[in-house]
GROMACS .gro file of C-alpha atoms in nm:
model
  369
    1MET     CA    1   0.000   0.000   0.000
    2SER     CA    2   0.132   0.344  -0.088
    3HIS     CA    3  -0.046   0.541   0.185
    4THR     CA    4   0.161   0.441   0.483
    5PRO     CA    5   0.002   0.668   0.749
    6LEU     CA    6  -0.337   0.504   0.690
    7LYS     CA    7  -0.177   0.161   0.697
    8ALA     CA    8  -0.007   0.251   1.026
    9LEU     CA    9  -0.342   0.371   1.161
   10SER     CA   10  -0.508   0.042   1.067
   11GLU     CA   11  -0.223  -0.157   1.220
   12ALA     CA   12  -0.266   0.044   1.542
   13GLY     CA   13  -0.621  -0.091   1.566
   14VAL     CA   14  -0.814   0.204   1.423
   15SER     CA   15  -1.068   0.118   1.154
   16VAL     CA   16  -1.066   0.382   0.881
   17TRP     CA   17  -1.416   0.469   0.760
   18LEU     CA   18  -1.526   0.725   0.503
   19ASP     CA   19  -1.777   0.986   0.618
   20ASP     CA   20  -1.936   1.033   0.278
   21ILE     CA   21  -2.142   0.855   0.015
   22SER     CA   22  -2.292   0.943  -0.321
   23ARG     CA   23  -2.423   0.761  -0.627
   24GLU     CA   24  -2.141   0.921  -0.828
   25ARG     CA   25  -1.877   0.785  -0.589
   26LEU     CA   26  -2.028   0.440  -0.623
   27ARG     CA   27  -2.080   0.425  -0.997
   28THR     CA   28  -1.727   0.548  -1.074
   29GLY     CA   29  -1.574   0.283  -0.850
   30ASN     CA   30  -1.425   0.546  -0.618
   31LEU     CA   31  -1.533   0.370  -0.299
   32ALA     CA   32  -1.381   0.042  -0.415
   33ALA     CA   33  -1.061   0.227  -0.502
   34LEU     CA   34  -1.042   0.388  -0.158
   35MET     CA   35  -1.073   0.045   0.001
   36SER     CA   36  -0.757  -0.051  -0.184
   37THR     CA   37  -0.554   0.269  -0.167
   38HIS     CA   38  -0.670   0.428   0.159
   39HIS     CA   39  -0.759   0.127   0.379
   40VAL     CA   40  -1.125   0.238   0.394
   41ALA     CA   41  -1.317  -0.033   0.580
   42GLY     CA   42  -1.659   0.127   0.630
   43VAL     CA   43  -1.889   0.415   0.537
   44THR     CA   44  -2.102   0.653   0.738
   45SER     CA   45  -2.377   0.875   0.600
   46ASN     CA   46  -2.604   1.143   0.739
   47PRO     CA   47  -2.878   1.374   0.611
   48THR     CA   48  -2.629   1.648   0.523
   49ILE     CA   49  -2.424   1.409   0.310
   50PHE     CA   50  -2.731   1.290   0.121
   51GLU     CA   51  -2.856   1.646   0.073
   52LYS     CA   52  -2.528   1.733  -0.097
   53ALA     CA   53  -2.518   1.412  -0.303
   54LEU     CA   54  -2.868   1.451  -0.446
   55ALA     CA   55  -2.815   1.818  -0.527
   56GLU     CA   56  -2.520   1.754  -0.757
   57GLY     CA   57  -2.488   1.588  -1.098
   58ASP     CA   58  -2.717   1.350  -1.283
   59ALA     CA   59  -2.646   1.020  -1.107
   60TYR     CA   60  -2.997   1.000  -0.959
   61ASP     CA   61  -3.193   1.117  -1.264
   62GLU     CA   62  -3.296   0.775  -1.396
   63GLN     CA   63  -3.426   0.653  -1.062
   64LEU     CA   64  -3.599   0.988  -1.006
   65ARG     CA   65  -3.787   0.949  -1.336
   66GLU     CA   66  -3.899   0.600  -1.236
   67LEU     CA   67  -4.013   0.721  -0.893
   68ALA     CA   68  -4.200   1.011  -1.050
   69ALA     CA   69  -4.373   0.774  -1.292
   70ARG     CA   70  -4.488   0.564  -0.997
   71GLY     CA   71  -4.619   0.872  -0.816
   72VAL     CA   72  -4.444   0.796  -0.488
   73SER     CA   73  -4.444   1.049  -0.206
   74VAL     CA   74  -4.131   1.253  -0.143
   75ASP     CA   75  -4.076   1.073   0.190
   76GLU     CA   76  -4.090   0.736   0.019
   77ALA     CA   77  -3.866   0.859  -0.261
   78VAL     CA   78  -3.592   0.965  -0.022
   79ARG     CA   79  -3.601   0.626   0.149
   80LEU     CA   80  -3.572   0.443  -0.182
   81LEU     CA   81  -3.295   0.667  -0.318
   82THR     CA   82  -3.082   0.649  -0.003
   83ALA     CA   83  -3.143   0.277   0.045
   84TYR     CA   84  -3.021   0.216  -0.311
   85ASP     CA   85  -2.689   0.388  -0.234
   86ILE     CA   86  -2.650   0.219   0.103
   87ARG     CA   87  -2.722  -0.125  -0.046
   88TRP     CA   88  -2.466  -0.064  -0.322
   89ALA     CA   89  -2.205   0.049  -0.069
   90ALA     CA   90  -2.279  -0.251   0.152
   91ASP     CA   91  -2.224  -0.485  -0.142
   92THR     CA   92  -1.898  -0.308  -0.228
   93LEU     CA   93  -1.775  -0.346   0.130
   94ARG     CA   94  -1.897  -0.703   0.172
   95PRO     CA   95  -1.547  -0.854   0.126
   96VAL     CA   96  -1.424  -0.647   0.420
   97TYR     CA   97  -1.723  -0.758   0.627
   98ASP     CA   98  -1.645  -1.123   0.553
   99SER     CA   99  -1.267  -1.097   0.604
  100THR     CA  100  -1.298  -0.917   0.940
  101GLU     CA  101  -1.551  -1.164   1.082
  102ARG     CA  102  -1.836  -0.912   1.047
  103VAL     CA  103  -1.662  -0.635   1.245
  104ASP     CA  104  -1.591  -0.390   0.962
  105GLY     CA  105  -1.729  -0.350   0.611
  106ARG     CA  106  -2.020  -0.164   0.768
  107VAL     CA  107  -2.241   0.105   0.613
  108SER     CA  108  -2.460   0.335   0.823
  109LEU     CA  109  -2.800   0.478   0.734
  110GLU     CA  110  -2.968   0.727   0.966
  111VAL     CA  111  -3.333   0.728   1.067
  112ASP     CA  112  -3.532   1.038   0.975
  113PRO     CA  113  -3.382   1.301   1.211
  114ARG     CA  114  -3.726   1.452   1.270
  115LEU     CA  115  -3.791   1.144   1.484
  116ALA     CA  116  -3.502   1.215   1.724
  117ARG     CA  117  -3.739   1.290   2.012
  118ASP     CA  118  -3.984   1.007   1.938
  119THR     CA  119  -3.890   0.660   2.065
  120GLU     CA  120  -4.171   0.460   1.907
  121ARG     CA  121  -4.137   0.608   1.560
  122THR     CA  122  -3.758   0.572   1.571
  123VAL     CA  123  -3.793   0.199   1.640
  124ALA     CA  124  -4.049   0.160   1.361
  125GLU     CA  125  -3.831   0.352   1.114
  126ALA     CA  126  -3.522   0.150   1.209
  127LYS     CA  127  -3.709  -0.175   1.142
  128ALA     CA  128  -3.835  -0.044   0.807
  129LEU     CA  129  -3.489   0.067   0.692
  130TRP     CA  130  -3.332  -0.263   0.801
  131TRP     CA  131  -3.590  -0.450   0.594
  132LEU     CA  132  -3.559  -0.214   0.297
  133VAL     CA  133  -3.179  -0.230   0.263
  134ASP     CA  134  -3.166  -0.600   0.352
  135ARG     CA  135  -2.789  -0.631   0.397
  136PRO     CA  136  -2.620  -0.790   0.702
  137ASN     CA  137  -2.347  -0.525   0.709
  138LEU     CA  138  -2.593  -0.238   0.748
  139MET     CA  139  -2.596  -0.024   1.063
  140ILE     CA  140  -2.896   0.189   1.152
  141LYS     CA  141  -2.798   0.528   1.293
  142ILE     CA  142  -2.999   0.644   1.593
  143PRO     CA  143  -2.927   0.973   1.773
  144ALA     CA  144  -2.826   0.957   2.139
  145THR     CA  145  -3.109   1.177   2.262
  146ALA     CA  146  -3.293   1.088   2.582
  147GLU     CA  147  -3.570   0.945   2.363
  148GLY     CA  148  -3.320   0.766   2.142
  149LEU     CA  149  -3.168   0.564   2.426
  150PRO     CA  150  -3.462   0.322   2.475
  151ALA     CA  151  -3.493   0.296   2.097
  152ILE     CA  152  -3.128   0.186   2.078
  153THR     CA  153  -3.194  -0.093   2.328
  154ARG     CA  154  -3.508  -0.212   2.152
  155VAL     CA  155  -3.354  -0.205   1.802
  156LEU     CA  156  -3.047  -0.399   1.916
  157GLY     CA  157  -3.284  -0.643   2.084
  158LEU     CA  158  -3.433  -0.713   1.741
  159GLY     CA  159  -3.092  -0.824   1.616
  160ILE     CA  160  -3.031  -0.500   1.423
  161SER     CA  161  -2.684  -0.343   1.426
  162VAL     CA  162  -2.680   0.018   1.546
  163ASN     CA  163  -2.458   0.322   1.502
  164VAL     CA  164  -2.540   0.558   1.789
  165THR     CA  165  -2.484   0.913   1.667
  166LEU     CA  166  -2.458   1.266   1.809
  167ILE     CA  167  -2.278   1.178   2.133
  168PHE     CA  168  -2.103   1.473   2.293
  169SER     CA  169  -2.079   1.424   2.671
  170LEU     CA  170  -1.930   1.154   2.893
  171GLU     CA  171  -2.259   1.130   3.082
  172ARG     CA  172  -2.453   1.059   2.764
  173TYR     CA  173  -2.186   0.816   2.647
  174ARG     CA  174  -2.224   0.613   2.966
  175GLN     CA  175  -2.600   0.604   2.904
  176VAL     CA  176  -2.536   0.487   2.547
  177MET     CA  177  -2.317   0.200   2.668
  178ASP     CA  178  -2.584   0.104   2.921
  179ALA     CA  179  -2.842   0.104   2.641
  180PHE     CA  180  -2.610  -0.115   2.435
  181LEU     CA  181  -2.562  -0.369   2.715
  182ALA     CA  182  -2.937  -0.380   2.776
  183GLY     CA  183  -2.998  -0.423   2.403
  184MET     CA  184  -2.755  -0.712   2.374
  185GLU     CA  185  -2.914  -0.881   2.673
  186LEU     CA  186  -3.256  -0.835   2.510
  187ALA     CA  187  -3.118  -0.981   2.186
  188ARG     CA  188  -2.998  -1.284   2.383
  189VAL     CA  189  -3.342  -1.330   2.537
  190ASN     CA  190  -3.495  -1.298   2.189
  191GLY     CA  191  -3.273  -1.575   2.057
  192HIS     CA  192  -3.048  -1.373   1.827
  193ASP     CA  193  -2.688  -1.463   1.743
  194LEU     CA  194  -2.498  -1.195   1.933
  195SER     CA  195  -2.189  -1.234   1.715
  196ARG     CA  196  -2.382  -1.091   1.419
  197ILE     CA  197  -2.484  -0.768   1.595
  198GLN     CA  198  -2.240  -0.478   1.576
  199SER     CA  199  -2.259  -0.135   1.730
  200VAL     CA  200  -2.047   0.178   1.731
  201ALA     CA  201  -2.086   0.488   1.946
  202SER     CA  202  -2.024   0.800   1.737
  203PHE     CA  203  -1.853   1.049   1.967
  204PHE     CA  204  -1.837   1.390   1.798
  205VAL     CA  205  -1.505   1.570   1.821
  206SER     CA  206  -1.441   1.892   1.627
  207ARG     CA  207  -1.776   2.048   1.713
  208VAL     CA  208  -1.673   2.044   2.080
  209ASP     CA  209  -1.367   2.258   2.011
  210SER     CA  210  -1.571   2.495   1.794
  211GLU     CA  211  -1.823   2.564   2.070
  212VAL     CA  212  -1.572   2.573   2.355
  213ASP     CA  213  -1.323   2.792   2.166
  214LYS     CA  214  -1.601   3.042   2.095
  215ARG     CA  215  -1.667   3.066   2.468
  216LEU     CA  216  -1.297   3.092   2.551
  217ASP     CA  217  -1.263   3.378   2.304
  218ALA     CA  218  -1.555   3.551   2.476
  219VAL     CA  219  -1.379   3.519   2.813
  220GLY     CA  220  -1.080   3.677   2.645
  221THR     CA  221  -0.810   3.628   2.909
  222ASP     CA  222  -0.467   3.488   2.827
  223GLU     CA  223  -0.547   3.191   3.051
  224ALA     CA  224  -0.865   3.119   2.855
  225LYS     CA  225  -0.699   3.160   2.514
  226ALA     CA  226  -0.427   2.914   2.616
  227LEU     CA  227  -0.698   2.648   2.648
  228ARG     CA  228  -0.823   2.678   2.289
  229GLY     CA  229  -0.827   2.345   2.108
  230ARG     CA  230  -0.794   2.136   2.423
  231ALA     CA  231  -1.155   2.037   2.496
  232ALA     CA  232  -1.240   1.801   2.211
  233VAL     CA  233  -0.941   1.567   2.239
  234ALA     CA  234  -0.962   1.562   2.620
  235ASN     CA  235  -1.332   1.474   2.598
  236ALA     CA  236  -1.273   1.191   2.351
  237ARG     CA  237  -0.982   1.051   2.549
  238LEU     CA  238  -1.189   1.040   2.866
  239ALA     CA  239  -1.464   0.869   2.666
  240TYR     CA  240  -1.216   0.597   2.573
  241ARG     CA  241  -1.140   0.547   2.941
  242GLU     CA  242  -1.513   0.498   3.002
  243HIS     CA  243  -1.515   0.245   2.718
  244GLU     CA  244  -1.228   0.051   2.877
  245GLU     CA  245  -1.404   0.036   3.212
  246VAL     CA  246  -1.739  -0.083   3.077
  247PHE     CA  247  -1.593  -0.343   2.842
  248SER     CA  248  -1.377  -0.499   3.111
  249SER     CA  249  -1.674  -0.542   3.345
  250ARG     CA  250  -1.828  -0.868   3.460
  251GLU     CA  251  -2.156  -0.772   3.293
  252TRP     CA  252  -1.985  -0.738   2.959
  253LYS     CA  253  -1.782  -1.058   2.998
  254ALA     CA  254  -2.104  -1.258   3.036
  255LEU     CA  255  -2.224  -1.127   2.698
  256ALA     CA  256  -1.882  -1.165   2.535
  257ASP     CA  257  -1.879  -1.531   2.638
  258LEU     CA  258  -2.193  -1.568   2.423
  259GLY     CA  259  -2.017  -1.419   2.119
  260ALA     CA  260  -2.104  -1.051   2.159
  261LYS     CA  261  -1.856  -0.797   2.024
  262PRO     CA  262  -1.790  -0.471   2.211
  263GLN     CA  263  -1.946  -0.146   2.101
  264ARG     CA  264  -1.653   0.048   1.958
  265PRO     CA  265  -1.603   0.422   2.003
  266LEU     CA  266  -1.625   0.595   1.665
  267TRP     CA  267  -1.460   0.936   1.636
  268ALA     CA  268  -1.695   1.146   1.424
  269SER     CA  269  -1.680   1.509   1.312
  270THR     CA  270  -1.307   1.469   1.257
  271GLY     CA  271  -1.268   1.741   0.996
  272VAL     CA  272  -1.077   2.033   1.148
  273LYS     CA  273  -1.286   2.352   1.141
  274ASP     CA  274  -1.021   2.597   1.266
  275PRO     CA  275  -0.741   2.647   1.009
  276ALA     CA  276  -0.504   2.728   1.295
  277TYR     CA  277  -0.507   2.361   1.394
  278GLU     CA  278  -0.321   2.072   1.231
  279ASP     CA  279  -0.562   1.919   0.980
  280THR     CA  280  -0.508   1.563   1.108
  281ARG     CA  281  -0.521   1.633   1.481
  282TYR     CA  282  -0.853   1.453   1.536
  283VAL     CA  283  -0.698   1.144   1.381
  284THR     CA  284  -0.344   1.132   1.518
  285ASP     CA  285  -0.441   1.241   1.872
  286LEU     CA  286  -0.707   0.968   1.904
  287VAL     CA  287  -0.525   0.646   1.814
  288ALA     CA  288  -0.622   0.340   2.017
  289ARG     CA  289  -0.717  -0.019   1.949
  290ASP     CA  290  -1.079  -0.111   1.883
  291THR     CA  291  -1.180   0.235   1.768
  292VAL     CA  292  -1.317   0.372   1.442
  293ASN     CA  293  -1.230   0.706   1.283
  294THR     CA  294  -1.476   0.817   1.015
  295MET     CA  295  -1.325   1.089   0.799
  296PRO     CA  296  -1.456   1.325   0.534
  297GLN     CA  297  -1.260   1.302   0.210
  298ALA     CA  298  -1.039   1.604   0.292
  299THR     CA  299  -0.932   1.457   0.625
  300LEU     CA  300  -0.875   1.116   0.469
  301ASP     CA  301  -0.652   1.271   0.204
  302ALA     CA  302  -0.462   1.482   0.458
  303THR     CA  303  -0.403   1.177   0.676
  304ALA     CA  304  -0.279   0.977   0.379
  305ASP     CA  305  -0.051   1.259   0.273
  306HIS     CA  306   0.123   1.376   0.589
  307ALA     CA  307  -0.016   1.236   0.915
  308VAL     CA  308   0.240   1.107   1.163
  309VAL     CA  309   0.104   0.795   1.332
  310THR     CA  310   0.316   0.688   1.628
  311GLY     CA  311   0.098   0.424   1.790
  312ASN     CA  312  -0.147   0.465   2.076
  313THR     CA  313  -0.194   0.832   2.167
  314ILE     CA  314  -0.474   0.788   2.423
  315LEU     CA  315  -0.337   0.562   2.696
  316GLY     CA  316  -0.151   0.760   2.958
  317THR     CA  317  -0.334   1.086   2.880
  318TYR     CA  318  -0.628   1.064   3.120
  319GLU     CA  319  -0.478   1.279   3.397
  320GLN     CA  320  -0.396   1.557   3.151
  321ALA     CA  321  -0.746   1.534   3.004
  322GLU     CA  322  -0.898   1.572   3.350
  323ASP     CA  323  -0.670   1.871   3.416
  324ASP     CA  324  -0.785   2.030   3.088
  325PHE     CA  325  -1.149   1.986   3.188
  326ALA     CA  326  -1.083   2.140   3.530
  327ALA     CA  327  -0.902   2.434   3.370
  328LEU     CA  328  -1.190   2.496   3.130
  329GLU     CA  329  -1.441   2.498   3.414
  330GLY     CA  330  -1.201   2.721   3.607
  331VAL     CA  331  -1.215   2.998   3.345
  332GLY     CA  332  -1.594   2.982   3.332
  333VAL     CA  333  -1.674   2.734   3.054
  334ASN     CA  334  -1.979   2.531   3.158
  335LEU     CA  335  -1.916   2.201   2.982
  336THR     CA  336  -2.256   2.057   3.073
  337GLU     CA  337  -2.417   2.352   2.899
  338VAL     CA  338  -2.182   2.313   2.601
  339PHE     CA  339  -2.278   1.950   2.549
  340GLY     CA  340  -2.649   2.027   2.577
  341VAL     CA  341  -2.620   2.304   2.318
  342LEU     CA  342  -2.426   2.075   2.083
  343GLU     CA  343  -2.683   1.794   2.105
  344ASP     CA  344  -2.973   2.029   2.034
  345GLU     CA  345  -2.778   2.195   1.753
  346GLY     CA  346  -2.675   1.859   1.607
  347VAL     CA  347  -3.033   1.737   1.586
  348ARG     CA  348  -3.148   2.070   1.441
  349LYS     CA  349  -2.877   2.073   1.172
  350PHE     CA  350  -2.971   1.724   1.056
  351VAL     CA  351  -3.341   1.814   1.054
  352ASP     CA  352  -3.263   2.124   0.849
  353SER     CA  353  -3.060   1.915   0.601
  354TRP     CA  354  -3.339   1.656   0.581
  355GLU     CA  355  -3.603   1.917   0.512
  356SER     CA  356  -3.380   2.081   0.251
  357LEU     CA  357  -3.326   1.738   0.096
  358LEU     CA  358  -3.702   1.677   0.083
  359GLY     CA  359  -3.762   2.018  -0.070
  360GLY     CA  360  -3.500   1.969  -0.340
  361LEU     CA  361  -3.621   1.616  -0.410
  362SER     CA  362  -3.981   1.730  -0.438
  363ALA     CA  363  -3.880   1.980  -0.705
  364LYS     CA  364  -3.682   1.714  -0.894
  365LEU     CA  365  -3.978   1.475  -0.885
  366ASP     CA  366  -4.207   1.746  -1.023
  367ARG     CA  367  -3.967   1.813  -1.309
  368ALA     CA  368  -3.929   1.442  -1.384
  369SER     CA  369  -4.302   1.373  -1.394
   0.00000   0.00000   0.00000
């Protein structure tokens, strides 16, 4: 392989996933190429990614004409269009799924984000998407809202693999892991093969720095400014410590003995938003075994080009991470408030993208009919 930093990352136990999908990427063979050249072993999607994909080019035109001829609703059309891409990506990644004993080769599809505060409808939508895509390497993305937590447990209990998204705080992450353990126990009771159920917990990174840095700038002191860019990595590293504790517990061992695989932390939102920061920092600063890093194309390319991967960069950092948190609180940054704002904002951004996607798709269907 020519891209040695990504190879080193994979060898360090980090699964490299691509945070992007489009019909154009699939039909040109780009995803398959990235599997070979960039060690890509999975794909994540979200409403914003699909909004962008459907707005560009002509890759969806033929299917749009067929959907218009059938007179389907815009909501049904978006399910069918996105499921087509996800199914294609799942088939492309199937060799990875098989060669990694069903751990990687995964493709994520998110439930309608407008359902983020509705447990029952989230479960129903997850079941419908699982049936529609009909691929064993699918993951259904469910947001880690208070209402999403019981949905996560119930969907896992049905034998459906889940990507838990929009996790920002350590408190919420602990609740997500509890929901996962409860879901795997429910799956056992329901007679499912636990070895076939995978889950990742998508812990968002760069958005934390963006929100915290804004507050540090407002404080304006030299002490506050010196803490810029410290929150996100500290938060993720402490999350990994929580992961280690839960997945070395007696409760987990009982499930692992039945074939269950641990829910891996997935570092999401890894594209650097502040140009003052190294463009691979949310990759190289978060290297540890049994993690996933899902990268937008720009971050993937930057990592391949010039990242320096030196092995595990999380173990041994917990005391410093705690000190960073204490220092942030000390200058007046309320981290609990930050994480609440980010969750609400995250849901709202995906809802906005979804509604924009529906609006654009409705116009395309009208033109195609």
